[in-house]
Tab-separated table of C-alpha atoms and ligand atoms in Angstrom:
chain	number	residue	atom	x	y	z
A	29	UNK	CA	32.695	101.203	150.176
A	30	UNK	CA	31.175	104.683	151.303
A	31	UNK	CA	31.236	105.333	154.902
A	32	UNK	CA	27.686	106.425	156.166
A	33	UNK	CA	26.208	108.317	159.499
A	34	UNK	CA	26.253	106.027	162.491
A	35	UNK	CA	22.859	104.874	163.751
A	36	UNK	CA	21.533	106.353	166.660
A	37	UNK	CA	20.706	104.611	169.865
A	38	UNK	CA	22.442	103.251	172.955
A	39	UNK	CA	25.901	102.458	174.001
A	40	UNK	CA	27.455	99.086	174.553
A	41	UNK	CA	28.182	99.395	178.253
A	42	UNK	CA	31.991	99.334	178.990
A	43	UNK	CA	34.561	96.525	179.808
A	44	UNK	CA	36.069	97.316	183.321
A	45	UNK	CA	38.196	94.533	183.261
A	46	UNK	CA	39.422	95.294	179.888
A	47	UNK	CA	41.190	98.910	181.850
A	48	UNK	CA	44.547	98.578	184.028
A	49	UNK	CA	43.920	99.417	187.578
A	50	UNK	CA	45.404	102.811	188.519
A	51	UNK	CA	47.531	101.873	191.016
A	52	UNK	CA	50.476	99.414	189.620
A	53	UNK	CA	53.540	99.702	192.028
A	54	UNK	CA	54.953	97.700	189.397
A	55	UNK	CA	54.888	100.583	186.850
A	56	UNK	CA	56.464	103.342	189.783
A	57	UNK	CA	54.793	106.276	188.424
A	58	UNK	CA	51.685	105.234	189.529
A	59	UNK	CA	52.144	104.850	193.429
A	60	UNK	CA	52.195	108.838	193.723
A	61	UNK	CA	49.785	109.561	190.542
A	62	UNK	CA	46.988	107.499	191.344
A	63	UNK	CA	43.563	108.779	192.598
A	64	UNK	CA	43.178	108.053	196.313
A	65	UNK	CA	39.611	108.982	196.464
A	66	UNK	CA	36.244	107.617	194.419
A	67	UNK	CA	35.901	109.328	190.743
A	68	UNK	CA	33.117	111.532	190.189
A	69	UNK	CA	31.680	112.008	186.810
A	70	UNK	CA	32.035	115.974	185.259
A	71	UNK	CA	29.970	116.692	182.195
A	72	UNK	CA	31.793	118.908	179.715
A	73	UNK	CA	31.893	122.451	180.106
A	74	UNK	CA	30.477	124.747	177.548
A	75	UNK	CA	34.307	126.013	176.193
A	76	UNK	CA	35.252	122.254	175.822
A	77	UNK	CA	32.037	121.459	173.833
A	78	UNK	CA	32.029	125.147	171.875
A	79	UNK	CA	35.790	125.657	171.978
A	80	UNK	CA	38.598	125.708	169.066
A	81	UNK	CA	38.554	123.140	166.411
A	82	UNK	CA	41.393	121.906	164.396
A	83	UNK	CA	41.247	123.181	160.879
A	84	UNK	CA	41.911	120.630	158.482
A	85	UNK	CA	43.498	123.061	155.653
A	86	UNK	CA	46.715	123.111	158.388
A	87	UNK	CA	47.945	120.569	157.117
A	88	UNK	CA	51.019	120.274	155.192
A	89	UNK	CA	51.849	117.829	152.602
A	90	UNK	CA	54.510	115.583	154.017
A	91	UNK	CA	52.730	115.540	157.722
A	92	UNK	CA	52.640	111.920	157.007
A	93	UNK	CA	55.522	110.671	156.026
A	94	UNK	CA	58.197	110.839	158.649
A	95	UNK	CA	60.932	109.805	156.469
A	96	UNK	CA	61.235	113.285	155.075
A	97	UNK	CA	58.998	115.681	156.962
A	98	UNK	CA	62.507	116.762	158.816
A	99	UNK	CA	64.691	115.813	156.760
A	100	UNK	CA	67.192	117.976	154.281
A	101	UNK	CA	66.352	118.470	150.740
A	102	UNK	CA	66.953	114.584	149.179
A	103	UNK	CA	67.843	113.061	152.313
A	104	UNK	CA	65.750	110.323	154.525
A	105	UNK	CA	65.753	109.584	157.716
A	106	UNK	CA	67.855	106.208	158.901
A	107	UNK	CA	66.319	103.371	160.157
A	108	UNK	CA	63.590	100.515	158.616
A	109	UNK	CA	60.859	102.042	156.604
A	110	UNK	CA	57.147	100.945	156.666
A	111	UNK	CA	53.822	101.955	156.375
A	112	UNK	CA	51.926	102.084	159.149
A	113	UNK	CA	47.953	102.203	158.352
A	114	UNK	CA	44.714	101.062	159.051
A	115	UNK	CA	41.026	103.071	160.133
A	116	UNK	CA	39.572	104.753	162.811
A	117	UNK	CA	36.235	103.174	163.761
A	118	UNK	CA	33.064	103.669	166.019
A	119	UNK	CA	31.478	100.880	168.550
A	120	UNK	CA	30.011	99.397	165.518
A	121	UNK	CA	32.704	99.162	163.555
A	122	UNK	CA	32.205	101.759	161.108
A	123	UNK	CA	34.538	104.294	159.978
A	124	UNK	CA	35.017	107.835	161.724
A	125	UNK	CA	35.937	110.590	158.985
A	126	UNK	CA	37.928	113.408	159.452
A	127	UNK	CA	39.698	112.659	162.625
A	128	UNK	CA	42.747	114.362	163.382
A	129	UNK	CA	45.248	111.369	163.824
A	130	UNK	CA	49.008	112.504	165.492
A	131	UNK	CA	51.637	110.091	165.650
A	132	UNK	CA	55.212	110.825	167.311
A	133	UNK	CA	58.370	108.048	168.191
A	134	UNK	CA	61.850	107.818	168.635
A	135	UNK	CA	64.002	107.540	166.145
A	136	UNK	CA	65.322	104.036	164.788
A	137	UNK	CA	68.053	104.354	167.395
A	138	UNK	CA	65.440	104.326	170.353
A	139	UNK	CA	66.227	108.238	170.567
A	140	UNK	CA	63.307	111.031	170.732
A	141	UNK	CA	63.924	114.539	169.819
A	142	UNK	CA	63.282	116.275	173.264
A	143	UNK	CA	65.350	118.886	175.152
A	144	UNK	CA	64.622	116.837	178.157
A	145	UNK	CA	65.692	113.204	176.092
A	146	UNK	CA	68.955	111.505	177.975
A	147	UNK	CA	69.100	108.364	176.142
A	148	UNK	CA	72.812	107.539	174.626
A	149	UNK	CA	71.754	106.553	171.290
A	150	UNK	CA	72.377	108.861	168.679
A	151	UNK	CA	70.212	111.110	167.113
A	152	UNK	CA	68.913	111.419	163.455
A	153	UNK	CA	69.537	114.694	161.851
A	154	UNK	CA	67.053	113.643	159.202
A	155	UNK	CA	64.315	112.579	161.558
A	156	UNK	CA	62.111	114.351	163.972
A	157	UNK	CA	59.714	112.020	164.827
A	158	UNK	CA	56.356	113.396	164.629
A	159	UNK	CA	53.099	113.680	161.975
A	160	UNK	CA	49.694	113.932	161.669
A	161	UNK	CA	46.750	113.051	159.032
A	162	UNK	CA	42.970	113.302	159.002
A	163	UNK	CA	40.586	110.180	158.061
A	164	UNK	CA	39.177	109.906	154.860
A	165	UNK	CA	35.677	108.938	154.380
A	166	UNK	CA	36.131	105.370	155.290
A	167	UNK	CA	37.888	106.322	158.743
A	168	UNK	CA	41.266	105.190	157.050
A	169	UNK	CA	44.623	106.712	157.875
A	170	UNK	CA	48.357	106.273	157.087
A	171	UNK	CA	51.928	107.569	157.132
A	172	UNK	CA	55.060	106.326	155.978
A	173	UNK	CA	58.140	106.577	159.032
A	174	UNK	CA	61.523	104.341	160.046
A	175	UNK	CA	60.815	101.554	162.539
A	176	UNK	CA	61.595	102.981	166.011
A	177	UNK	CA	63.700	101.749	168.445
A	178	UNK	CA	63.067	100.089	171.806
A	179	UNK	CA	64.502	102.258	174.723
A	180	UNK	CA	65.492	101.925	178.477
A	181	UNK	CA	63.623	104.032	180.836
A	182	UNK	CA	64.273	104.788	184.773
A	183	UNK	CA	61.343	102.302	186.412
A	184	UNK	CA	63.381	99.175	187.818
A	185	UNK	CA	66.985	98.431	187.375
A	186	UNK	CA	66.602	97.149	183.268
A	187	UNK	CA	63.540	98.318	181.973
A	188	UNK	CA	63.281	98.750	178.803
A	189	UNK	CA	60.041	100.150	176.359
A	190	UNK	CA	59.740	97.835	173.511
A	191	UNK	CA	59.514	99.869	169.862
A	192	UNK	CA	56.239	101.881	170.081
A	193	UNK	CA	54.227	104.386	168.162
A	194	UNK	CA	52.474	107.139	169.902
A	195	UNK	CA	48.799	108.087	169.055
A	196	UNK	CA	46.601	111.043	169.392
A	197	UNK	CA	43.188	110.993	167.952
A	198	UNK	CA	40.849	114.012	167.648
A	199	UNK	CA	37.531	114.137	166.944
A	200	UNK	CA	35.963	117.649	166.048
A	201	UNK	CA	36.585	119.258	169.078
A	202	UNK	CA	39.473	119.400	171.032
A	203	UNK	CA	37.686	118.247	174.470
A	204	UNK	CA	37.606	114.633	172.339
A	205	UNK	CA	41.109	113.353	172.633
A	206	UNK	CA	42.121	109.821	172.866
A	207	UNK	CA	45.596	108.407	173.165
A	208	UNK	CA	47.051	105.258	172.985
A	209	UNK	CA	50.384	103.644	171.604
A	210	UNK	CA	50.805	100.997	169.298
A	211	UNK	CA	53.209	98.145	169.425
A	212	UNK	CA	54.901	95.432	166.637
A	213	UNK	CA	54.096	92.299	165.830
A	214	UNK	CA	56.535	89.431	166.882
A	215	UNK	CA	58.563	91.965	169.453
A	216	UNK	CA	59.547	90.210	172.672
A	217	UNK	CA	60.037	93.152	174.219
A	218	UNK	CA	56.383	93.658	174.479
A	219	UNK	CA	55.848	90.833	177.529
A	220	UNK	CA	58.689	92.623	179.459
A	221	UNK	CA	57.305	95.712	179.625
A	222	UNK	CA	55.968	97.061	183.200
A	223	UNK	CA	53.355	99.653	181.509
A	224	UNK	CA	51.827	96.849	179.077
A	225	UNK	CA	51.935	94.667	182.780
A	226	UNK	CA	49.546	97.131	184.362
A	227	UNK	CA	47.019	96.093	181.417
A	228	UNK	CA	45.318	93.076	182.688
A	229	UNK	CA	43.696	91.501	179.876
A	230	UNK	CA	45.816	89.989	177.373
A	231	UNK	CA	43.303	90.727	174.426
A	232	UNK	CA	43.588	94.296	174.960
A	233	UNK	CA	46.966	93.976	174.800
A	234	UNK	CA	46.825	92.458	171.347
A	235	UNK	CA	44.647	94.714	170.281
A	236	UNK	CA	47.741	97.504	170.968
A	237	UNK	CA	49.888	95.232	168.670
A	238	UNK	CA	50.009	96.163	164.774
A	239	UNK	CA	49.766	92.989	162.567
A	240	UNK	CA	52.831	92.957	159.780
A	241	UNK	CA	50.453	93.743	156.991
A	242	UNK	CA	52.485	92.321	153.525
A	243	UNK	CA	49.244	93.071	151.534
A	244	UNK	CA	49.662	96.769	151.920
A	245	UNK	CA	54.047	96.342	151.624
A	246	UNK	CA	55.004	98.492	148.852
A	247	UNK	CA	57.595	96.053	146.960
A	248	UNK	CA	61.374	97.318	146.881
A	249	UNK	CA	60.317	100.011	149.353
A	250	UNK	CA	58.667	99.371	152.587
A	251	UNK	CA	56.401	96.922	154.617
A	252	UNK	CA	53.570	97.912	156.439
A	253	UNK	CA	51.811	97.229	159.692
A	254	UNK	CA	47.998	97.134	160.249
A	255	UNK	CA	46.506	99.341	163.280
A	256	UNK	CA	42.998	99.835	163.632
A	257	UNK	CA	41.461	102.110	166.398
A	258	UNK	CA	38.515	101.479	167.880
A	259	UNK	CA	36.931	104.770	169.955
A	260	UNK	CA	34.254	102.921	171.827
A	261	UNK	CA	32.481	99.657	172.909
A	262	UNK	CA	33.463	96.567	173.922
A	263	UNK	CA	36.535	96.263	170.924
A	264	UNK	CA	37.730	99.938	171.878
A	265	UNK	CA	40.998	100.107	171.905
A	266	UNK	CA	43.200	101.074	175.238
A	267	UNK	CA	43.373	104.844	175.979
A	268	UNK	CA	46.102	105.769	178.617
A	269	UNK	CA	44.412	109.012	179.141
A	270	UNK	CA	40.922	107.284	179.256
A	271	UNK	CA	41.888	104.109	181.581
A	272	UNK	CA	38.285	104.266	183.211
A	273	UNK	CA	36.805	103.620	179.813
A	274	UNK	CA	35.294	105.784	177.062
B	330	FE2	FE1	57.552	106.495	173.931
């Protein structure tokens, strides 16, 4: 199937309920980060709209597959592997082509490489924990990486993030950035969580969760989970740096 130009016309109008509100005491963050004042709408300026672009020749050949982007000549990082794939896609459910899609986790261990990580799980010599790809014609993406870990964070007295992907999506300028994570199927860990608690509609929630996708397994290798992302509309997926709505 060949991806083709999106129709022109109107948007779908957003979901507000579909969005977290801003202020969640139970996510702590929030109580000090949240606006206190109405939101005013700014169009873009002209250097957002004009500005750099990310040139898709950067791109190395292992940016997605975080099993060896970091590691040593012949060695892998530790942990599960899979395949994590799926498509980028407009309101209307076609394809977007040559996004820039950025993905970064902790390692299988729950552990990020970061000067300012704390965590006492150890880390991976062999695994940095961060990639990138662009969309093919069809909007479709994927990268190979280890299953990360879930982690404790300083919220309440136990809190815990359950395993997670990070996402960054660009479009063709930099002023059109969308980020979101992307959780397992089947984790419990998922329904503890006080950021997915801020989201108050469970199907959005579900739509952050990545189907176990055997169809796309590679046999005696890896298995693979499904993640679409939807940019707009009433399917878009949730954008912590858009929770107003895009
Ligand atoms: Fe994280």
């Amino acid at each position: 199937m060949k991806n083709t130009m999106p129709e022109t016309g109107g948007f779908f109008s957003r979901d507000r309920n579909q969005h977290p509100p801003a202020l969640t005491p139970g996510y702590k963050t929030t109580v000090l980060r949240s606006p206190q004042r109405a939101l005013i709408a700014l169009d873009g300026t002209r250097s957002e709209i004009t500005g750099p672009v990310f040139g898709h020749g950067l791109l190395n050949e292992f940016d997605n597959d975080l099993i060896v982007n970091y590691a040593k000549p012949g060695e892998s990082a530790i942990g599960q592997r899979i395949l994590v794939h799926g498509r980028v896609l407009d309101e209307r459910g076609r394809g977007v082509d040559g996004a820039l899609v950025e993905f970064w986790q902790a390692n299988a261990g729950g552990r990020y490489r970061h000067k300012k990580e704390t965590y006492l799980a150890a880390l991976d010599p062999n695994f940095g924990g961060v990639g990138r790809t662009i969309t093919d014609e069809d909007g479709r993406y994927q990268f190979k990486t280890v299953k990360p870990g879930a982690y404790p964070w300083p919220n309440g007295v136990n809190d815990w993030r359950p395993a997670h992907i990070h996402f960054s999506v660009f479009g063709h300028g930099f002023a059109q950035r969308l980020i979101t994570q992307m959780y397992f199927e089947g984790d419990p860990m998922i329904w503890l969580c006080p950021i997915v608690k801020t989201i108050p509609d469970e199907a959005a929630i579900r739509q952050l969760i990545a189907p176990l996708d055997m169809n796309q397994a590679i046999p005696m290798d890896m298995r693979a989970y499904k993640f679409d992302i939807v940019l707009r509309g009433r399917r878009s997926t949730l954008f912590a740096n858009r929770m107003e709505g895009n």
